[in-house]
């Protein structure tokens, strides 16, 4: 996704409404958040989801709701939500290496 954002910012026409600096900043922020997700950061995963939703809402408000765009937005939303769920699950399991629920009562053998 970061590579696509970066390539789009380079090849975008001059008629695009966002200044060049903002497009590069968006690509750089997406890259940093991608590295954060790769390092299993919960904050980076949530921030990436928020960034994607904000950019998507901005694009829909700017251009309008197009069916193909909404389809891809829904697919990427699913992936970002799964990234958030995965990072939270990783930290929950890493905190409890035995893999059992800490709030569950002990069973007698």
XYZ file of C-alpha atoms in Angstrom:
109
model
C 0.000 0.000 0.000
C 2.828 2.373 0.830
C 4.510 1.723 -2.494
C 1.276 2.366 -4.356
C 0.787 5.628 -2.456
C 4.333 6.703 -3.241
C 4.029 5.835 -6.934
C 0.698 7.625 -7.140
C 2.205 10.723 -5.569
C 5.044 10.735 -8.096
C 2.906 10.105 -11.177
C -0.118 12.207 -10.207
C -1.025 15.030 -12.526
C -0.584 18.686 -11.634
C -4.359 19.063 -11.457
C -4.499 17.043 -8.248
C -5.730 19.217 -5.399
C -3.224 18.204 -2.706
C 0.190 19.867 -2.809
C 3.157 17.644 -3.598
C 4.553 17.930 -0.075
C 1.358 16.534 1.434
C 1.353 13.575 -0.937
C 4.932 12.727 -0.001
C 4.111 13.190 3.676
C 1.180 10.776 3.334
C 3.422 8.188 1.699
C 6.134 8.674 4.333
C 3.619 8.389 7.179
C 2.119 5.241 5.644
C 5.636 3.778 5.315
C 6.469 4.510 8.962
C 3.191 3.026 10.131
C 3.791 -0.048 7.959
C 7.160 -0.554 9.632
C 5.421 -0.133 12.994
C 2.856 -2.789 12.121
C 5.642 -5.081 10.951
C 7.229 -4.596 14.377
C 3.835 -5.482 15.923
C 2.970 -2.040 17.276
C -0.644 -1.689 18.353
C -0.444 2.091 18.111
C 0.842 1.912 14.531
C -1.921 -0.496 13.521
C -4.667 1.698 14.947
C -3.069 4.836 13.485
C -2.879 3.221 10.038
C -6.557 2.293 10.226
C -7.462 5.846 11.251
C -5.279 7.296 8.471
C -6.898 5.039 5.877
C -10.426 5.900 7.014
C -9.633 9.631 7.025
C -8.099 9.550 3.547
C -10.967 7.435 2.220
C -13.603 9.789 3.628
C -11.701 12.730 2.141
C -11.556 11.075 -1.279
C -15.255 10.171 -1.214
C -16.138 13.742 -0.240
C -13.880 15.115 -2.961
C -14.741 12.826 -5.875
C -17.918 11.063 -4.815
C -18.788 7.475 -4.030
C -17.810 5.272 -6.957
C -18.678 1.559 -6.722
C -15.239 0.190 -7.605
C -13.526 2.586 -5.203
C -15.910 1.578 -2.415
C -15.229 -2.083 -3.135
C -11.473 -1.618 -2.824
C -11.931 0.605 0.242
C -13.994 -2.120 1.908
C -11.348 -4.738 1.117
C -8.512 -2.617 2.486
C -10.601 -1.712 5.533
C -10.930 -5.419 6.235
C -7.156 -5.877 5.979
C -6.419 -2.943 8.276
C -8.941 -4.163 10.855
C -7.270 -7.587 10.719
C -3.887 -5.907 11.302
C -5.288 -4.206 14.402
C -6.785 -7.466 15.640
C -3.532 -9.308 14.942
C -1.335 -6.893 16.850
C -3.662 -6.909 19.847
C -3.852 -10.719 19.785
C -0.063 -10.970 19.513
C 0.463 -8.817 22.591
C -2.226 -10.683 24.520
C -0.585 -14.019 23.715
C 2.926 -12.683 24.327
C 1.890 -11.502 27.792
C 0.578 -14.978 28.595
C 2.988 -17.478 27.005
C 1.151 -20.475 28.423
C -1.677 -19.592 26.061
C -4.421 -19.837 28.635
C -6.744 -17.148 29.829
C -5.344 -15.523 32.989
C -8.848 -14.774 34.274
C -9.990 -18.404 33.979
C -9.959 -20.366 37.234
C -7.506 -23.223 37.687
C -8.966 -26.686 37.107
C -8.283 -29.431 39.530
C -6.462 -32.332 37.953
